[in-house]
Amino acid sequence: MDRDTFYEIVKKNQIKNNIYKDGFLSFLGGGILGILSQGLVDIYSLSLGLDIQMAFSLSSITIVFIVATLTSLGLYNNLGQIFGAGLFIPISGFSNSMVSASLEGRSEGPIYGIGSRIFSLAGSVIIYGIVSSFLCAVGYYLLLLMGVVS
Amino acid sequence: MKPLTISFNNVFIKACSSVSGPKEKEGPLGEYFDYSFSHERANQKSFELGEKEMIEKAIEILLKKAKMPVDNISLMLGGDLSNQIAISNLVAKDLPLSFIGLYSACSTMILSLNLASVFVSSSYCDNVLCFSSSNYGTSERQFRYPLEYGVFKKAQTTITVSGCGACIVSNEKSRIRVNSATFGKVEDIKWDDVSDMGSPMAYAAYKTIKGHLENRKLNSSDYDLILTGDLSTLGTRILRELFEKDQNPLFNHLDAGNLVYSSSDKTKFMGGSGCGCITLASFGYIFKKMIKGDYKKVLLVGTGALHSQTSVQQKLTIPVVAHAIELEVVK
C-alpha cells in the first residue's frame, strides 16, 4: 500500500461541507446582525437623539455585550456553527473569542488563566488589525501626496 | 516490516468498569455503563479535576466488582490525553500501587492492556490494573479551542468522548481470555489536517490489523468482531476500502466512535474519539455481549494520532499508531 493509493481512497471518500448552504447561512447571519446593528444605531441616534458617531460606537458595544452574554450562557457556539463566518468575522466573533478564552482560563486563576489567555485567540486580530491599518494609512498618505485622492 | 505480536495462554480479564459523562449516557450504549456523571466536570472545580474524579470512580467500581483488595494488585498502567498525562499521575499519587504512565493518544487503553498482559504472562505480576480516560472539556481546550468558542467546525470533525474505564488483567482464570497482543508501529502518511483524524488513523489501523492477521495466520472472518477505536464514519469507510484494495475485505468490523453516539446526532459530526471511546464501548458494552455469548472472538484495535498543538502549529505531519489485542470467551 503506497501513499498515493491511500490518498486516492481518502479523496474518494472526502466529505465536503455544502458551501452554498453554508455561504447562504453566513450571508443570512451576517445580514441579520447588520440589520440589528443598524436598528440599534437608529434607536440611539433618532430616538435618543445621540450624535451619530456615538450611536455607532454604542451599537458596537451593545453587540459585544449581547454576544458576551450569549457566550457565557453557553448558547453562542451553537449559533457560530449555524451561521459560520456571518457571526465570526464581525465584532461578534471578536467578543466571543475573548469571552470564551477567559471563561476557559478561569480554572487557572486571574493571572495565568484569564489575564494571559483572554487575547490568545483575539491577539492576532488586534496585532494584524493595527499593522494593516498602519499600512492602509501609509498608502492613503502616498496617494494624497500624488494627488490621486483628496 | 511486521508489527510485534505476542501470544499468551494464561492471561485473563478479571473484571472491568466503565464511567461516562452525560452525552455518552444519552447515547445508544448509555444503559450499559456502570456509572454516569451528569456533567463533564463531575461536580469538581475544573475539567481536569472532573476527569480525575471519573477515573477514581472507575477504579473504585472496578475493585468492588472484582471483590479484590487493592493490595492484591501489583502494578497499575494507564494514561489520558492531558499534557504530561498529569491527570493520570494525580490519580496514581493517591493509590498504593506502582504505576507506569502511558501515552499513546487514543490507543492508550489497548497499549496498557497489551503491556499488562506481558507482565502477567511472564509471571512478574498476578494482577495488573489498567485504566484510560478522556474528557471533552480537557481535550477540546488543549488540542482545539475553548469550549464556548463559536468557530465553525468542519463536517469531518470528531468529538472527544468523556469517559473512562478500568480493568484488572489477571492470571486467575475467568470468562475472557487474552489470546495475543500486537504492538503497532508509528506510521507517517504525511497527514497534516488536524480537523480529520479518522482518515490517517485508518491507515495505522490497516497496518496493525493486517500485521496481526498475518502473524496469527488468521482471516478477519475468524473474528466475531473487529472493533477499532475512533476512526469515525469517515475513517471506517477508508479502512474498509484499504482492505478491499488488497482483495481481502475486512469482515465483522465496527468502530467504537460510531457506537458511543447516535448516528442521528448531528452535533457529534463523524462520531466519537479519544481514549474513552474504545474503553467505554468495550468495557461497557462489548465485554457484556461476549459473556452473554454474542461474540466469541474479538479483536480490539486502539488507534491514536500522536500530535501536539505545537507540532501541528509548526506544520509537522501527524504520526499515527494502532495497537491490537485479541480476546476470546472461554468456558
Tab-separated table of C-alpha atoms in Angstrom:
chain	number	residue	atom	x	y	z
A	1	MET	CA	0.000	0.000	0.000
A	2	ASP	CA	1.690	3.189	-1.104
A	3	ARG	CA	0.869	6.749	-0.169
A	4	ASP	CA	-0.772	7.589	-3.469
A	5	THR	CA	-3.273	4.748	-3.149
A	6	PHE	CA	-4.120	5.897	0.361
A	7	TYR	CA	-4.703	9.476	-0.743
A	8	GLU	CA	-6.777	8.267	-3.678
A	9	ILE	CA	-9.082	6.477	-1.255
A	10	VAL	CA	-9.161	9.491	1.072
A	11	LYS	CA	-10.053	11.766	-1.830
A	12	LYS	CA	-12.819	9.462	-2.978
A	13	ASN	CA	-14.379	9.437	0.488
A	14	GLN	CA	-13.845	13.102	1.229
A	15	ILE	CA	-16.787	14.751	2.956
A	16	LYS	CA	-17.234	18.348	1.970
A	17	ASN	CA	-19.322	20.971	3.673
A	18	ASN	CA	-22.043	22.315	1.398
A	19	ILE	CA	-20.520	25.707	0.575
A	20	TYR	CA	-23.729	27.031	-0.989
A	21	LYS	CA	-25.797	26.243	2.091
A	22	ASP	CA	-23.069	27.408	4.489
A	23	GLY	CA	-22.446	30.511	2.378
A	24	PHE	CA	-26.126	31.373	2.374
A	25	LEU	CA	-26.419	30.868	6.145
A	26	SER	CA	-23.327	33.042	6.737
A	27	PHE	CA	-24.852	35.705	4.492
A	28	LEU	CA	-28.112	35.439	6.411
A	29	GLY	CA	-26.411	35.523	9.842
A	30	GLY	CA	-24.179	38.443	8.922
A	31	GLY	CA	-27.149	40.229	7.375
A	32	ILE	CA	-29.352	39.810	10.416
A	33	LEU	CA	-26.533	41.068	12.614
A	34	GLY	CA	-26.130	44.049	10.285
A	35	ILE	CA	-29.840	44.879	10.437
A	36	LEU	CA	-29.783	44.537	14.204
A	37	SER	CA	-26.802	46.893	14.467
A	38	GLN	CA	-28.402	49.433	12.134
A	39	GLY	CA	-31.578	49.214	14.232
A	40	LEU	CA	-29.516	49.979	17.312
A	41	VAL	CA	-27.824	52.917	15.578
A	42	ASP	CA	-31.272	54.286	14.631
A	43	ILE	CA	-32.588	53.869	18.141
A	44	TYR	CA	-29.560	55.598	19.664
A	45	SER	CA	-29.399	58.421	17.135
A	46	LEU	CA	-33.030	59.062	16.148
A	47	SER	CA	-34.951	58.074	19.261
A	48	LEU	CA	-32.419	59.029	21.905
A	49	GLY	CA	-31.016	61.916	19.892
A	50	LEU	CA	-27.349	60.956	20.277
A	51	ASP	CA	-24.557	62.084	17.964
A	52	ILE	CA	-24.212	59.617	15.018
A	53	GLN	CA	-20.575	58.685	15.880
A	54	MET	CA	-21.635	57.983	19.444
A	55	ALA	CA	-24.566	55.896	18.164
A	56	PHE	CA	-22.222	53.750	16.029
A	57	SER	CA	-19.914	53.127	18.994
A	58	LEU	CA	-22.799	52.326	21.311
A	59	SER	CA	-24.271	49.955	18.736
A	60	SER	CA	-20.962	48.008	18.570
A	61	ILE	CA	-20.709	47.967	22.344
A	62	THR	CA	-24.259	46.613	22.607
A	63	ILE	CA	-23.492	43.816	20.126
A	64	VAL	CA	-20.330	42.947	22.070
A	65	PHE	CA	-22.358	42.843	25.271
A	66	ILE	CA	-25.089	40.620	23.788
A	67	VAL	CA	-22.538	38.177	22.335
A	68	ALA	CA	-20.569	38.080	25.598
A	69	THR	CA	-23.781	37.246	27.453
A	70	LEU	CA	-24.774	34.534	24.967
A	71	THR	CA	-21.243	33.065	25.161
A	72	SER	CA	-21.350	32.992	28.950
A	73	LEU	CA	-24.714	31.235	28.828
A	74	GLY	CA	-23.232	28.602	26.519
A	75	LEU	CA	-25.518	29.482	23.595
A	76	TYR	CA	-23.219	31.280	21.177
A	77	ASN	CA	-21.156	28.323	19.920
A	78	ASN	CA	-24.337	26.745	18.526
A	79	LEU	CA	-25.085	29.948	16.610
A	80	GLY	CA	-21.476	30.011	15.387
A	81	GLN	CA	-21.868	26.514	13.968
A	82	ILE	CA	-25.040	27.532	12.083
A	83	PHE	CA	-24.089	30.977	10.772
A	84	GLY	CA	-20.303	30.477	10.465
A	85	ALA	CA	-18.424	33.445	9.072
A	86	GLY	CA	-21.551	35.619	9.287
A	87	LEU	CA	-21.026	35.839	13.034
A	88	PHE	CA	-17.305	35.016	13.104
A	89	ILE	CA	-15.977	37.914	11.033
A	90	PRO	CA	-17.868	40.882	12.591
A	91	ILE	CA	-17.163	42.255	16.066
A	92	SER	CA	-19.392	39.485	17.471
A	93	GLY	CA	-16.637	36.943	16.709
A	94	PHE	CA	-14.090	39.146	18.452
A	95	SER	CA	-16.236	39.368	21.568
A	96	ASN	CA	-16.879	35.616	21.539
A	97	SER	CA	-13.182	34.771	21.195
A	98	MET	CA	-12.266	36.906	24.212
A	99	VAL	CA	-15.072	35.747	26.460
A	100	SER	CA	-14.707	32.053	25.570
A	101	ALA	CA	-10.931	32.174	26.155
A	102	SER	CA	-11.330	33.881	29.521
A	103	LEU	CA	-14.100	31.504	30.615
A	104	GLU	CA	-11.760	28.684	29.755
A	105	GLY	CA	-8.917	30.232	31.736
A	106	ARG	CA	-10.970	30.641	34.901
A	107	SER	CA	-9.666	27.398	36.388
A	108	GLU	CA	-6.053	28.640	36.112
A	109	GLY	CA	-6.769	31.807	38.108
A	110	PRO	CA	-6.873	35.543	37.312
A	111	ILE	CA	-3.234	35.947	36.132
A	112	TYR	CA	-2.189	32.850	34.146
A	113	GLY	CA	-5.738	31.880	33.319
A	114	ILE	CA	-7.997	34.808	32.475
A	115	GLY	CA	-5.370	37.552	32.077
A	116	SER	CA	-2.923	35.640	29.898
A	117	ARG	CA	-5.439	33.768	27.842
A	118	ILE	CA	-8.067	36.402	27.124
A	119	PHE	CA	-6.190	37.513	23.992
A	120	SER	CA	-4.995	34.026	22.982
A	121	LEU	CA	-7.396	33.981	20.028
A	122	ALA	CA	-8.148	37.702	19.665
A	123	GLY	CA	-4.475	38.743	19.872
A	124	SER	CA	-3.874	38.034	16.188
A	125	VAL	CA	-6.899	40.137	15.219
A	126	ILE	CA	-5.591	43.083	17.214
A	127	ILE	CA	-1.970	42.941	16.070
A	128	TYR	CA	-2.740	42.429	12.385
A	129	GLY	CA	-5.601	44.913	12.598
A	130	ILE	CA	-3.137	47.560	13.803
A	131	VAL	CA	-0.473	46.604	11.237
A	132	SER	CA	-2.928	46.635	8.340
A	133	SER	CA	-4.483	49.944	9.402
A	134	PHE	CA	-0.963	51.430	9.539
A	135	LEU	CA	-0.208	50.123	6.016
A	136	CYS	CA	-3.505	51.486	4.752
A	137	ALA	CA	-2.722	54.867	6.297
A	138	VAL	CA	0.720	54.934	4.620
A	139	GLY	CA	-0.897	54.028	1.285
A	140	TYR	CA	-3.530	56.704	1.714
A	141	TYR	CA	-0.874	59.312	2.575
A	142	LEU	CA	1.142	58.406	-0.545
A	143	LEU	CA	-1.964	58.681	-2.729
A	144	LEU	CA	-2.688	62.018	-1.067
A	145	LEU	CA	0.839	63.272	-1.903
A	146	MET	CA	0.421	62.131	-5.503
A	147	GLY	CA	-2.848	63.976	-5.671
A	148	VAL	CA	-4.854	60.863	-6.578
A	149	VAL	CA	-7.188	61.357	-3.636
A	150	SER	CA	-8.076	64.483	-1.821
B	1	MET	CA	8.034	-4.756	8.421
B	2	LYS	CA	5.618	-6.804	10.500
B	3	PRO	CA	4.499	-5.499	13.896
B	4	LEU	CA	5.331	-7.435	17.078
B	5	THR	CA	2.646	-9.905	18.103
B	6	ILE	CA	2.908	-11.798	21.393
B	7	SER	CA	0.696	-14.788	22.224
B	8	PHE	CA	-0.454	-15.650	25.744
B	9	ASN	CA	-2.185	-18.618	27.328
B	10	ASN	CA	-2.633	-17.654	30.961
B	11	VAL	CA	-3.894	-14.084	30.808
B	12	PHE	CA	-7.492	-13.160	31.601
B	13	ILE	CA	-9.631	-10.086	32.073
B	14	LYS	CA	-10.876	-10.471	35.621
B	15	ALA	CA	-13.233	-7.510	35.812
B	16	CYS	CA	-13.814	-4.136	34.239
B	17	SER	CA	-15.716	-0.934	34.867
B	18	SER	CA	-16.923	1.967	32.759
B	19	VAL	CA	-17.798	5.518	33.779
B	20	SER	CA	-19.155	8.052	31.327
B	21	GLY	CA	-20.151	11.691	31.015
B	22	PRO	CA	-23.708	12.901	30.325
B	23	LYS	CA	-23.649	12.939	26.494
B	24	GLU	CA	-22.399	9.357	26.346
B	25	LYS	CA	-25.131	8.315	28.781
B	26	GLU	CA	-27.697	9.681	26.294
B	27	GLY	CA	-26.060	7.648	23.502
B	28	PRO	CA	-27.061	4.149	22.343
B	29	LEU	CA	-24.719	2.440	24.872
B	30	GLY	CA	-25.804	4.610	27.815
B	31	GLU	CA	-27.617	1.861	29.717
B	32	TYR	CA	-24.537	-0.387	29.760
B	33	PHE	CA	-22.194	1.908	31.693
B	34	ASP	CA	-21.571	1.270	35.384
B	35	TYR	CA	-21.890	4.914	36.300
B	36	SER	CA	-22.502	8.216	34.528
B	37	PHE	CA	-21.827	11.731	35.740
B	38	SER	CA	-24.329	14.462	34.928
B	39	HIS	CA	-21.576	16.904	33.888
B	40	GLU	CA	-18.111	16.552	32.296
B	41	ARG	CA	-16.710	18.368	35.339
B	42	ALA	CA	-18.174	15.693	37.654
B	43	ASN	CA	-19.074	18.309	40.309
B	44	GLN	CA	-15.465	19.494	40.538
B	45	LYS	CA	-13.916	22.940	40.147
B	46	SER	CA	-12.212	22.240	36.824
B	47	PHE	CA	-12.471	19.777	33.943
B	48	GLU	CA	-9.095	18.312	34.941
B	49	LEU	CA	-10.300	17.543	38.466
B	50	GLY	CA	-13.510	16.214	36.960
B	51	GLU	CA	-11.593	13.770	34.797
B	52	LYS	CA	-9.571	12.686	37.845
B	53	GLU	CA	-12.827	12.116	39.735
B	54	MET	CA	-14.135	9.977	36.870
B	55	ILE	CA	-11.027	7.761	36.839
B	56	GLU	CA	-11.182	7.355	40.629
B	57	LYS	CA	-14.828	6.380	40.375
B	58	ALA	CA	-13.998	3.793	37.688
B	59	ILE	CA	-11.239	2.277	39.841
B	60	GLU	CA	-13.495	2.245	42.907
B	61	ILE	CA	-16.254	0.404	40.989
B	62	LEU	CA	-13.690	-1.974	39.489
B	63	LEU	CA	-12.261	-3.041	42.867
B	64	LYS	CA	-15.793	-3.563	44.177
B	65	LYS	CA	-16.766	-5.652	41.154
B	66	ALA	CA	-13.575	-7.723	41.294
B	67	LYS	CA	-14.013	-8.174	45.085
B	68	MET	CA	-10.311	-7.609	45.351
B	69	PRO	CA	-8.399	-5.531	47.913
B	70	VAL	CA	-6.013	-3.078	46.321
B	71	ASP	CA	-3.054	-4.902	47.987
B	72	ASN	CA	-3.557	-7.867	45.658
B	73	ILE	CA	-2.684	-5.718	42.671
B	74	SER	CA	0.995	-5.435	41.887
B	75	LEU	CA	1.056	-2.785	39.200
B	76	MET	CA	-1.080	-0.106	37.614
B	77	LEU	CA	-0.826	1.032	33.988
B	78	GLY	CA	-2.759	3.844	32.409
B	79	GLY	CA	-2.930	7.232	30.802
B	80	ASP	CA	-5.096	10.006	29.452
B	81	LEU	CA	-4.862	12.810	26.889
B	82	SER	CA	-3.784	15.703	29.117
B	83	ASN	CA	-0.289	17.189	28.748
B	84	GLN	CA	2.335	15.088	30.569
B	85	ILE	CA	-0.562	12.734	31.467
B	86	ALA	CA	-0.904	14.938	34.524
B	87	ILE	CA	-4.378	13.676	35.410
B	88	SER	CA	-3.309	10.017	35.491
B	89	ASN	CA	-0.407	10.917	37.756
B	90	LEU	CA	-2.770	12.786	40.075
B	91	VAL	CA	-4.852	9.605	40.298
B	92	ALA	CA	-1.778	7.438	40.867
B	93	LYS	CA	-0.432	9.547	43.745
B	94	ASP	CA	-3.436	8.610	45.876
B	95	LEU	CA	-3.149	4.868	45.313
B	96	PRO	CA	-0.679	2.477	46.981
B	97	LEU	CA	0.401	0.975	43.657
B	98	SER	CA	3.451	1.002	41.440
B	99	PHE	CA	2.454	2.991	38.378
B	100	ILE	CA	3.597	3.237	34.783
B	101	GLY	CA	2.044	6.187	32.995
B	102	LEU	CA	1.469	5.646	29.299
B	103	TYR	CA	0.726	7.946	26.405
B	104	SER	CA	-0.329	6.624	23.070
B	105	ALA	CA	-3.145	9.114	22.404
B	106	CYS	CA	-6.463	7.371	21.861
B	107	SER	CA	-4.872	3.909	21.736
B	108	THR	CA	-3.620	4.177	25.350
B	109	MET	CA	-6.205	1.716	26.695
B	110	ILE	CA	-5.173	-1.041	24.324
B	111	LEU	CA	-1.468	-0.337	24.859
B	112	SER	CA	-1.934	-0.653	28.618
B	113	LEU	CA	-3.883	-3.920	28.200
B	114	ASN	CA	-1.112	-5.236	25.946
B	115	LEU	CA	1.636	-4.355	28.422
B	116	ALA	CA	-0.376	-5.685	31.358
B	117	SER	CA	-0.741	-8.998	29.512
B	118	VAL	CA	3.026	-9.153	29.047
B	119	PHE	CA	3.614	-8.531	32.777
B	120	VAL	CA	1.052	-11.162	33.789
B	121	SER	CA	2.079	-13.739	31.209
B	122	SER	CA	5.736	-13.516	32.227
B	123	SER	CA	4.671	-14.131	35.863
B	124	TYR	CA	6.131	-10.875	37.138
B	125	CYS	CA	2.661	-9.839	38.273
B	126	ASP	CA	-0.521	-11.712	39.232
B	127	ASN	CA	-2.919	-8.815	38.829
B	128	VAL	CA	-2.390	-5.612	36.883
B	129	LEU	CA	-4.824	-2.713	36.945
B	130	CYS	CA	-5.273	-0.804	33.668
B	131	PHE	CA	-7.176	2.400	33.088
B	132	SER	CA	-7.569	5.064	30.470
B	133	SER	CA	-9.626	8.195	30.189
B	134	SER	CA	-10.548	11.140	28.016
B	135	ASN	CA	-12.744	14.142	28.672
B	136	TYR	CA	-14.399	16.556	26.254
B	137	GLY	CA	-13.567	19.539	28.455
B	138	THR	CA	-9.863	18.844	28.989
B	139	SER	CA	-9.142	17.677	25.427
B	140	GLU	CA	-11.000	20.348	23.472
B	141	ARG	CA	-9.244	23.162	25.310
B	142	GLN	CA	-5.844	21.504	24.973
B	143	PHE	CA	-5.966	20.299	21.376
B	144	ARG	CA	-8.553	22.604	19.825
B	145	TYR	CA	-10.361	25.730	21.013
B	146	PRO	CA	-12.162	26.938	24.144
B	147	LEU	CA	-15.487	25.143	24.571
B	148	GLU	CA	-17.619	28.269	24.060
B	149	TYR	CA	-15.679	29.476	21.023
B	150	GLY	CA	-18.127	29.839	18.145
B	151	VAL	CA	-15.764	28.588	15.451
B	152	PHE	CA	-17.306	26.710	12.538
B	153	LYS	CA	-16.460	23.013	12.774
B	154	LYS	CA	-15.843	21.076	9.579
B	155	ALA	CA	-18.027	18.103	8.673
B	156	GLN	CA	-15.191	15.606	9.217
B	157	THR	CA	-14.685	16.630	12.877
B	158	THR	CA	-14.962	14.076	15.669
B	159	ILE	CA	-15.974	14.815	19.246
B	160	THR	CA	-13.882	13.718	22.238
B	161	VAL	CA	-15.743	11.202	24.372
B	162	SER	CA	-15.974	11.934	28.099
B	163	GLY	CA	-15.497	8.610	29.727
B	164	CYS	CA	-13.085	6.219	31.258
B	165	GLY	CA	-12.748	2.623	32.190
B	166	ALA	CA	-10.568	0.392	34.295
B	167	CYS	CA	-9.939	-3.316	34.301
B	168	ILE	CA	-7.852	-5.973	36.006
B	169	VAL	CA	-5.684	-8.214	33.884
B	170	SER	CA	-5.011	-11.374	35.870
B	171	ASN	CA	-3.565	-14.878	35.703
B	172	GLU	CA	-6.617	-16.174	37.548
B	173	LYS	CA	-8.978	-17.909	35.124
B	174	SER	CA	-12.117	-16.025	34.135
B	175	ARG	CA	-14.510	-15.787	31.179
B	176	ILE	CA	-12.482	-13.531	28.886
B	177	ARG	CA	-9.006	-14.691	27.916
B	178	VAL	CA	-6.343	-12.577	26.237
B	179	ASN	CA	-5.014	-14.605	23.302
B	180	SER	CA	-2.472	-12.229	21.868
B	181	ALA	CA	-1.386	-8.642	21.610
B	182	THR	CA	0.081	-6.666	18.739
B	183	PHE	CA	2.156	-3.544	19.263
B	184	GLY	CA	1.794	-1.243	16.295
B	185	LYS	CA	4.455	0.747	14.521
B	186	VAL	CA	4.150	4.527	14.446
B	187	GLU	CA	3.201	5.370	10.872
B	188	ASP	CA	3.593	8.616	8.960
B	189	ILE	CA	1.345	9.077	5.961
B	190	LYS	CA	2.287	12.786	5.621
B	191	TRP	CA	-1.019	13.936	7.057
B	192	ASP	CA	-1.389	17.433	8.491
B	193	ASP	CA	-5.130	18.140	8.629
B	194	VAL	CA	-5.958	18.279	12.320
B	195	SER	CA	-9.694	18.524	11.679
B	196	ASP	CA	-9.779	14.953	10.340
B	197	MET	CA	-8.002	12.352	12.474
B	198	GLY	CA	-10.106	9.389	11.380
B	199	SER	CA	-8.542	9.146	7.915
B	200	PRO	CA	-4.849	8.900	8.900
B	201	MET	CA	-5.646	6.611	11.832
B	202	ALA	CA	-7.444	4.301	9.408
B	203	TYR	CA	-4.064	3.770	7.773
B	204	ALA	CA	-2.436	2.818	11.103
B	205	ALA	CA	-5.365	0.503	11.883
B	206	TYR	CA	-4.992	-1.093	8.457
B	207	LYS	CA	-1.280	-1.752	9.024
B	208	THR	CA	-1.747	-3.176	12.511
B	209	ILE	CA	-4.767	-5.344	11.679
B	210	LYS	CA	-3.048	-6.669	8.567
B	211	GLY	CA	0.147	-7.415	10.511
B	212	HIS	CA	-1.784	-9.036	13.337
B	213	LEU	CA	-3.753	-11.279	10.973
B	214	GLU	CA	-0.561	-12.309	9.180
B	215	ASN	CA	1.284	-13.014	12.414
B	216	ARG	CA	-1.628	-15.034	13.777
B	217	LYS	CA	-2.273	-16.692	10.394
B	218	LEU	CA	-5.945	-15.731	10.621
B	219	ASN	CA	-8.552	-14.046	8.487
B	220	SER	CA	-10.740	-11.155	9.567
B	221	SER	CA	-13.725	-13.507	9.256
B	222	ASP	CA	-12.216	-15.661	12.017
B	223	TYR	CA	-13.229	-12.932	14.439
B	224	ASP	CA	-16.796	-12.316	15.501
B	225	LEU	CA	-15.918	-8.675	15.869
B	226	ILE	CA	-13.057	-6.356	14.991
B	227	LEU	CA	-13.596	-3.150	16.951
B	228	THR	CA	-11.491	-0.125	16.045
B	229	GLY	CA	-11.124	2.781	18.452
B	230	ASP	CA	-12.131	6.096	16.982
B	231	LEU	CA	-11.900	6.097	13.204
B	232	SER	CA	-15.362	7.666	12.956
B	233	THR	CA	-17.695	7.280	9.990
B	234	LEU	CA	-15.135	8.656	7.550
B	235	GLY	CA	-12.155	6.609	8.790
B	236	THR	CA	-14.255	3.444	8.832
B	237	ARG	CA	-15.008	3.845	5.131
B	238	ILE	CA	-11.331	4.382	4.376
B	239	LEU	CA	-10.220	1.387	6.462
B	240	ARG	CA	-12.657	-0.924	4.685
B	241	GLU	CA	-11.560	0.355	1.288
B	242	LEU	CA	-7.899	-0.141	2.137
B	243	PHE	CA	-8.650	-3.811	2.786
B	244	GLU	CA	-10.764	-4.086	-0.358
B	245	LYS	CA	-7.822	-2.768	-2.383
B	246	ASP	CA	-5.886	-5.817	-1.098
B	247	GLN	CA	-8.616	-8.134	-2.419
B	248	ASN	CA	-9.064	-9.173	1.192
B	249	PRO	CA	-12.158	-7.419	2.563
B	250	LEU	CA	-12.474	-6.711	6.280
B	251	PHE	CA	-15.340	-8.640	7.843
B	252	ASN	CA	-17.231	-8.091	11.104
B	253	HIS	CA	-15.831	-4.628	11.638
B	254	LEU	CA	-17.345	-1.931	13.835
B	255	ASP	CA	-15.934	1.346	15.065
B	256	ALA	CA	-16.367	2.475	18.661
B	257	GLY	CA	-16.660	6.103	17.507
B	258	ASN	CA	-19.868	5.170	15.706
B	259	LEU	CA	-21.236	3.206	18.675
B	260	VAL	CA	-20.901	5.702	21.502
B	261	TYR	CA	-23.051	8.429	19.943
B	262	SER	CA	-26.248	8.033	17.993
B	263	SER	CA	-25.670	8.353	14.246
B	264	SER	CA	-28.629	10.741	14.029
B	265	ASP	CA	-26.977	13.162	16.481
B	266	LYS	CA	-25.590	15.799	14.110
B	267	THR	CA	-23.829	17.665	16.934
B	268	LYS	CA	-21.370	14.747	17.086
B	269	PHE	CA	-20.349	15.157	13.420
B	270	MET	CA	-18.449	11.991	12.347
B	271	GLY	CA	-18.685	10.340	15.775
B	272	GLY	CA	-16.691	9.991	18.962
B	273	SER	CA	-12.930	9.984	19.517
B	274	GLY	CA	-10.494	9.844	22.419
B	275	CYS	CA	-9.217	7.192	24.829
B	276	GLY	CA	-12.654	6.913	26.378
B	277	CYS	CA	-14.236	5.886	23.097
B	278	ILE	CA	-12.991	2.295	22.722
B	279	THR	CA	-12.802	1.998	26.519
B	280	LEU	CA	-16.498	2.715	27.032
B	281	ALA	CA	-17.545	0.646	24.016
B	282	SER	CA	-15.532	-2.424	25.014
B	283	PHE	CA	-15.672	-2.352	28.836
B	284	GLY	CA	-19.243	-1.104	28.915
B	285	TYR	CA	-20.834	-2.958	26.044
B	286	ILE	CA	-18.714	-5.496	24.101
B	287	PHE	CA	-17.450	-7.432	27.163
B	288	LYS	CA	-21.032	-7.831	28.378
B	289	LYS	CA	-22.041	-9.087	24.939
B	290	MET	CA	-19.107	-11.507	24.973
B	291	ILE	CA	-20.083	-13.015	28.317
B	292	LYS	CA	-23.689	-13.250	27.081
B	293	GLY	CA	-22.378	-15.299	24.168
B	294	ASP	CA	-22.988	-12.855	21.300
B	295	TYR	CA	-19.317	-12.576	20.413
B	296	LYS	CA	-16.725	-15.271	20.989
B	297	LYS	CA	-13.535	-13.967	19.487
B	298	VAL	CA	-12.902	-10.243	19.387
B	299	LEU	CA	-10.044	-8.055	18.179
B	300	LEU	CA	-9.837	-4.631	19.794
B	301	VAL	CA	-7.787	-2.112	17.835
B	302	GLY	CA	-6.987	1.175	19.555
B	303	THR	CA	-5.980	3.978	17.194
B	304	GLY	CA	-4.124	7.138	18.106
B	305	ALA	CA	-2.958	10.348	16.450
B	306	LEU	CA	0.309	11.343	18.106
B	307	HIS	CA	0.406	15.083	17.578
B	308	SER	CA	0.720	18.007	19.935
B	309	GLN	CA	-0.577	21.523	19.419
B	310	THR	CA	2.975	22.738	18.899
B	311	SER	CA	3.760	20.112	16.269
B	312	VAL	CA	0.555	20.958	14.402
B	313	GLN	CA	1.229	24.704	14.513
B	314	GLN	CA	4.721	24.032	13.131
B	315	LYS	CA	3.016	22.217	10.247
B	316	LEU	CA	4.709	18.912	11.085
B	317	THR	CA	2.986	15.750	9.914
B	318	ILE	CA	0.808	13.793	12.312
B	319	PRO	CA	2.217	10.368	13.252
B	320	VAL	CA	-0.417	7.704	13.854
B	321	VAL	CA	-0.367	4.371	15.655
B	322	ALA	CA	-2.651	1.413	16.327
B	323	HIS	CA	-2.323	-1.369	18.905
B	324	ALA	CA	-4.426	-4.520	18.919
B	325	ILE	CA	-5.468	-7.102	21.484
B	326	GLU	CA	-7.228	-10.377	20.762
B	327	LEU	CA	-9.756	-11.638	23.292
B	328	GLU	CA	-11.710	-14.866	23.419
B	329	VAL	CA	-14.504	-16.143	25.613
B	330	VAL	CA	-13.606	-19.361	27.424
B	331	LYS	CA	-15.867	-21.779	29.282
